[in-house]
Amino acid sequence: TTRFLKFRHTTIYDVINYYRCHHDVSYLDRYNAGRPPALDSTQIKQLDQIIKQNRSGTAAELLSHTNFNTTERTIQSYRLSLGYRPRKSVFEVKTSNKNEQNRYQFAAQHYLANIKKNFLKMNVMWG
């Protein structure tokens, strides 16, 4: 029979044993193997709504707005799978007028010095 069905004999015995135990031959249970997802579809929709309301929130902040029994890392991975990318922080340099004048003065003084130094290096290399 194994040649006729073109299956290995162990596969046929597995099907017979499965039928004896469950009185069914469907293998639907095998497709649900593996670790179940951390969040179900309603929780994912809820997380999506919370992210839309608080786009710049950290994973810890988003987790605090939910009652999910999960970790911050799980929230981060679901946020990425939903298509939300973390935004880069924009740092603003706080300067006063006096500080800005000092910076420009320093740049003007060292600008010419760097040009002269680079010019001398080029003359040494090519000279």
PDB file of C-alpha atoms in Angstrom:
ATOM      1  CA  THR A   1       0.000   0.000   0.000  1.00  0.00           C
ATOM      2  CA  THR A   2       2.879   2.417   0.592  1.00  0.00           C
ATOM      3  CA  ARG A   3       3.938   2.168  -3.042  1.00  0.00           C
ATOM      4  CA  PHE A   4       0.368   2.725  -4.199  1.00  0.00           C
ATOM      5  CA  LEU A   5      -0.164   5.833  -2.021  1.00  0.00           C
ATOM      6  CA  LYS A   6       3.417   7.076  -2.526  1.00  0.00           C
ATOM      7  CA  PHE A   7       3.840   7.812   1.195  1.00  0.00           C
ATOM      8  CA  ARG A   8       6.336   6.445   3.645  1.00  0.00           C
ATOM      9  CA  HIS A   9       4.963   3.681   5.854  1.00  0.00           C
ATOM     10  CA  THR A  10       5.598   5.765   9.004  1.00  0.00           C
ATOM     11  CA  THR A  11       3.254   8.455   7.696  1.00  0.00           C
ATOM     12  CA  ILE A  12       0.516   5.912   7.156  1.00  0.00           C
ATOM     13  CA  TYR A  13       0.981   4.547  10.682  1.00  0.00           C
ATOM     14  CA  ASP A  14       0.855   8.082  12.075  1.00  0.00           C
ATOM     15  CA  VAL A  15      -2.486   8.702  10.348  1.00  0.00           C
ATOM     16  CA  ILE A  16      -3.894   5.401  11.650  1.00  0.00           C
ATOM     17  CA  ASN A  17      -2.770   6.174  15.206  1.00  0.00           C
ATOM     18  CA  TYR A  18      -4.194   9.683  15.000  1.00  0.00           C
ATOM     19  CA  TYR A  19      -7.529   8.264  13.821  1.00  0.00           C
ATOM     20  CA  ARG A  20      -7.580   5.756  16.696  1.00  0.00           C
ATOM     21  CA  CYS A  21      -7.062   8.518  19.241  1.00  0.00           C
ATOM     22  CA  HIS A  22      -9.267  11.279  17.794  1.00  0.00           C
ATOM     23  CA  HIS A  23     -11.691   9.426  15.483  1.00  0.00           C
ATOM     24  CA  ASP A  24     -10.871  12.007  12.855  1.00  0.00           C
ATOM     25  CA  VAL A  25      -8.278  12.233  10.124  1.00  0.00           C
ATOM     26  CA  SER A  26      -8.050  16.020   9.759  1.00  0.00           C
ATOM     27  CA  TYR A  27      -4.715  17.526  10.625  1.00  0.00           C
ATOM     28  CA  LEU A  28      -5.996  20.999  11.407  1.00  0.00           C
ATOM     29  CA  ASP A  29      -4.396  20.864  14.830  1.00  0.00           C
ATOM     30  CA  ARG A  30      -0.954  20.641  13.310  1.00  0.00           C
ATOM     31  CA  TYR A  31      -1.279  24.029  11.597  1.00  0.00           C
ATOM     32  CA  ASN A  32      -1.856  25.703  14.933  1.00  0.00           C
ATOM     33  CA  ALA A  33       1.458  24.495  16.237  1.00  0.00           C
ATOM     34  CA  GLY A  34       3.966  26.851  17.772  1.00  0.00           C
ATOM     35  CA  ARG A  35       3.764  29.644  20.255  1.00  0.00           C
ATOM     36  CA  PRO A  36       0.474  31.562  20.239  1.00  0.00           C
ATOM     37  CA  PRO A  37       0.666  35.290  19.464  1.00  0.00           C
ATOM     38  CA  ALA A  38       1.112  37.623  22.417  1.00  0.00           C
ATOM     39  CA  LEU A  39      -1.827  39.846  21.387  1.00  0.00           C
ATOM     40  CA  ASP A  40      -5.076  38.854  19.727  1.00  0.00           C
ATOM     41  CA  SER A  41      -6.686  40.829  16.903  1.00  0.00           C
ATOM     42  CA  THR A  42      -8.807  43.051  19.178  1.00  0.00           C
ATOM     43  CA  GLN A  43      -5.779  43.913  21.287  1.00  0.00           C
ATOM     44  CA  ILE A  44      -3.793  44.741  18.149  1.00  0.00           C
ATOM     45  CA  LYS A  45      -6.573  47.085  16.993  1.00  0.00           C
ATOM     46  CA  GLN A  46      -6.636  48.695  20.437  1.00  0.00           C
ATOM     47  CA  LEU A  47      -2.855  49.137  20.357  1.00  0.00           C
ATOM     48  CA  ASP A  48      -3.135  50.692  16.893  1.00  0.00           C
ATOM     49  CA  GLN A  49      -5.638  53.255  18.190  1.00  0.00           C
ATOM     50  CA  ILE A  50      -3.434  54.087  21.179  1.00  0.00           C
ATOM     51  CA  ILE A  51      -0.402  54.572  18.924  1.00  0.00           C
ATOM     52  CA  LYS A  52      -2.417  56.879  16.643  1.00  0.00           C
ATOM     53  CA  GLN A  53      -3.340  59.016  19.656  1.00  0.00           C
ATOM     54  CA  ASN A  54       0.213  59.084  21.020  1.00  0.00           C
ATOM     55  CA  ARG A  55       2.618  58.752  18.068  1.00  0.00           C
ATOM     56  CA  SER A  56       5.713  59.832  19.987  1.00  0.00           C
ATOM     57  CA  GLY A  57       5.017  57.668  23.031  1.00  0.00           C
ATOM     58  CA  THR A  58       7.582  55.152  24.203  1.00  0.00           C
ATOM     59  CA  ALA A  59       6.743  51.487  24.540  1.00  0.00           C
ATOM     60  CA  ALA A  60       6.489  51.895  28.317  1.00  0.00           C
ATOM     61  CA  GLU A  61       3.981  54.741  27.928  1.00  0.00           C
ATOM     62  CA  LEU A  62       1.918  52.771  25.414  1.00  0.00           C
ATOM     63  CA  LEU A  63       1.937  49.738  27.702  1.00  0.00           C
ATOM     64  CA  SER A  64       0.747  51.858  30.622  1.00  0.00           C
ATOM     65  CA  HIS A  65      -2.299  52.955  28.563  1.00  0.00           C
ATOM     66  CA  THR A  66      -3.321  49.326  28.070  1.00  0.00           C
ATOM     67  CA  ASN A  67      -4.169  46.451  30.366  1.00  0.00           C
ATOM     68  CA  PHE A  68      -2.161  43.945  28.342  1.00  0.00           C
ATOM     69  CA  ASN A  69      -0.168  41.329  30.194  1.00  0.00           C
ATOM     70  CA  THR A  70       2.937  41.700  28.051  1.00  0.00           C
ATOM     71  CA  THR A  71       6.345  43.386  27.924  1.00  0.00           C
ATOM     72  CA  GLU A  72       7.623  46.636  26.445  1.00  0.00           C
ATOM     73  CA  ARG A  73       9.614  44.666  23.882  1.00  0.00           C
ATOM     74  CA  THR A  74       6.400  43.041  22.647  1.00  0.00           C
ATOM     75  CA  ILE A  75       4.813  46.481  22.253  1.00  0.00           C
ATOM     76  CA  GLN A  76       7.873  47.636  20.287  1.00  0.00           C
ATOM     77  CA  SER A  77       7.714  44.684  17.910  1.00  0.00           C
ATOM     78  CA  TYR A  78       3.957  45.049  17.332  1.00  0.00           C
ATOM     79  CA  ARG A  79       4.408  48.789  16.745  1.00  0.00           C
ATOM     80  CA  LEU A  80       6.949  47.987  14.019  1.00  0.00           C
ATOM     81  CA  SER A  81       4.712  45.287  12.524  1.00  0.00           C
ATOM     82  CA  LEU A  82       1.854  47.815  12.346  1.00  0.00           C
ATOM     83  CA  GLY A  83       4.086  50.081  10.271  1.00  0.00           C
ATOM     84  CA  TYR A  84       4.969  52.711  12.853  1.00  0.00           C
ATOM     85  CA  ARG A  85       8.628  53.624  12.829  1.00  0.00           C
ATOM     86  CA  PRO A  86      10.316  55.286  15.795  1.00  0.00           C
ATOM     87  CA  ARG A  87      10.970  58.920  15.177  1.00  0.00           C
ATOM     88  CA  LYS A  88      14.404  60.363  15.641  1.00  0.00           C
ATOM     89  CA  SER A  89      14.679  62.924  18.388  1.00  0.00           C
ATOM     90  CA  VAL A  90      15.464  66.441  17.290  1.00  0.00           C
ATOM     91  CA  PHE A  91      17.905  68.227  19.543  1.00  0.00           C
ATOM     92  CA  GLU A  92      17.855  71.985  19.602  1.00  0.00           C
ATOM     93  CA  VAL A  93      20.994  73.793  20.660  1.00  0.00           C
ATOM     94  CA  LYS A  94      20.027  76.479  23.111  1.00  0.00           C
ATOM     95  CA  THR A  95      22.253  79.471  22.596  1.00  0.00           C
ATOM     96  CA  SER A  96      22.224  83.054  23.710  1.00  0.00           C
ATOM     97  CA  ASN A  97      23.333  85.937  21.524  1.00  0.00           C
ATOM     98  CA  LYS A  98      26.652  86.159  23.390  1.00  0.00           C
ATOM     99  CA  ASN A  99      27.281  82.406  22.991  1.00  0.00           C
ATOM    100  CA  GLU A 100      26.431  82.585  19.289  1.00  0.00           C
ATOM    101  CA  GLN A 101      28.828  85.497  18.757  1.00  0.00           C
ATOM    102  CA  ASN A 102      31.608  83.545  20.496  1.00  0.00           C
ATOM    103  CA  ARG A 103      30.977  80.539  18.253  1.00  0.00           C
ATOM    104  CA  TYR A 104      31.135  82.632  15.075  1.00  0.00           C
ATOM    105  CA  GLN A 105      34.280  84.380  16.283  1.00  0.00           C
ATOM    106  CA  PHE A 106      35.967  81.041  17.034  1.00  0.00           C
ATOM    107  CA  ALA A 107      34.970  79.676  13.617  1.00  0.00           C
ATOM    108  CA  ALA A 108      36.278  82.782  11.811  1.00  0.00           C
ATOM    109  CA  GLN A 109      39.627  82.625  13.620  1.00  0.00           C
ATOM    110  CA  HIS A 110      40.176  78.933  12.966  1.00  0.00           C
ATOM    111  CA  TYR A 111      38.821  78.922   9.430  1.00  0.00           C
ATOM    112  CA  LEU A 112      41.885  80.613   7.971  1.00  0.00           C
ATOM    113  CA  ALA A 113      44.241  78.581  10.149  1.00  0.00           C
ATOM    114  CA  ASN A 114      42.743  75.313   8.832  1.00  0.00           C
ATOM    115  CA  ILE A 115      43.043  76.508   5.231  1.00  0.00           C
ATOM    116  CA  LYS A 116      46.705  77.413   5.701  1.00  0.00           C
ATOM    117  CA  LYS A 117      47.437  74.102   7.442  1.00  0.00           C
ATOM    118  CA  ASN A 118      45.728  72.075   4.697  1.00  0.00           C
ATOM    119  CA  PHE A 119      47.491  74.103   1.996  1.00  0.00           C
ATOM    120  CA  LEU A 120      50.860  73.403   3.587  1.00  0.00           C
ATOM    121  CA  LYS A 121      50.035  69.683   3.793  1.00  0.00           C
ATOM    122  CA  MET A 122      49.139  69.619   0.112  1.00  0.00           C
ATOM    123  CA  ASN A 123      52.427  71.394  -0.809  1.00  0.00           C
ATOM    124  CA  VAL A 124      54.406  68.862   1.218  1.00  0.00           C
ATOM    125  CA  MET A 125      52.589  65.943  -0.419  1.00  0.00           C
ATOM    126  CA  TRP A 126      52.937  67.273  -3.985  1.00  0.00           C
ATOM    127  CA  GLY A 127      56.120  69.309  -3.544  1.00  0.00           C
TER     128      GLY A 127
END
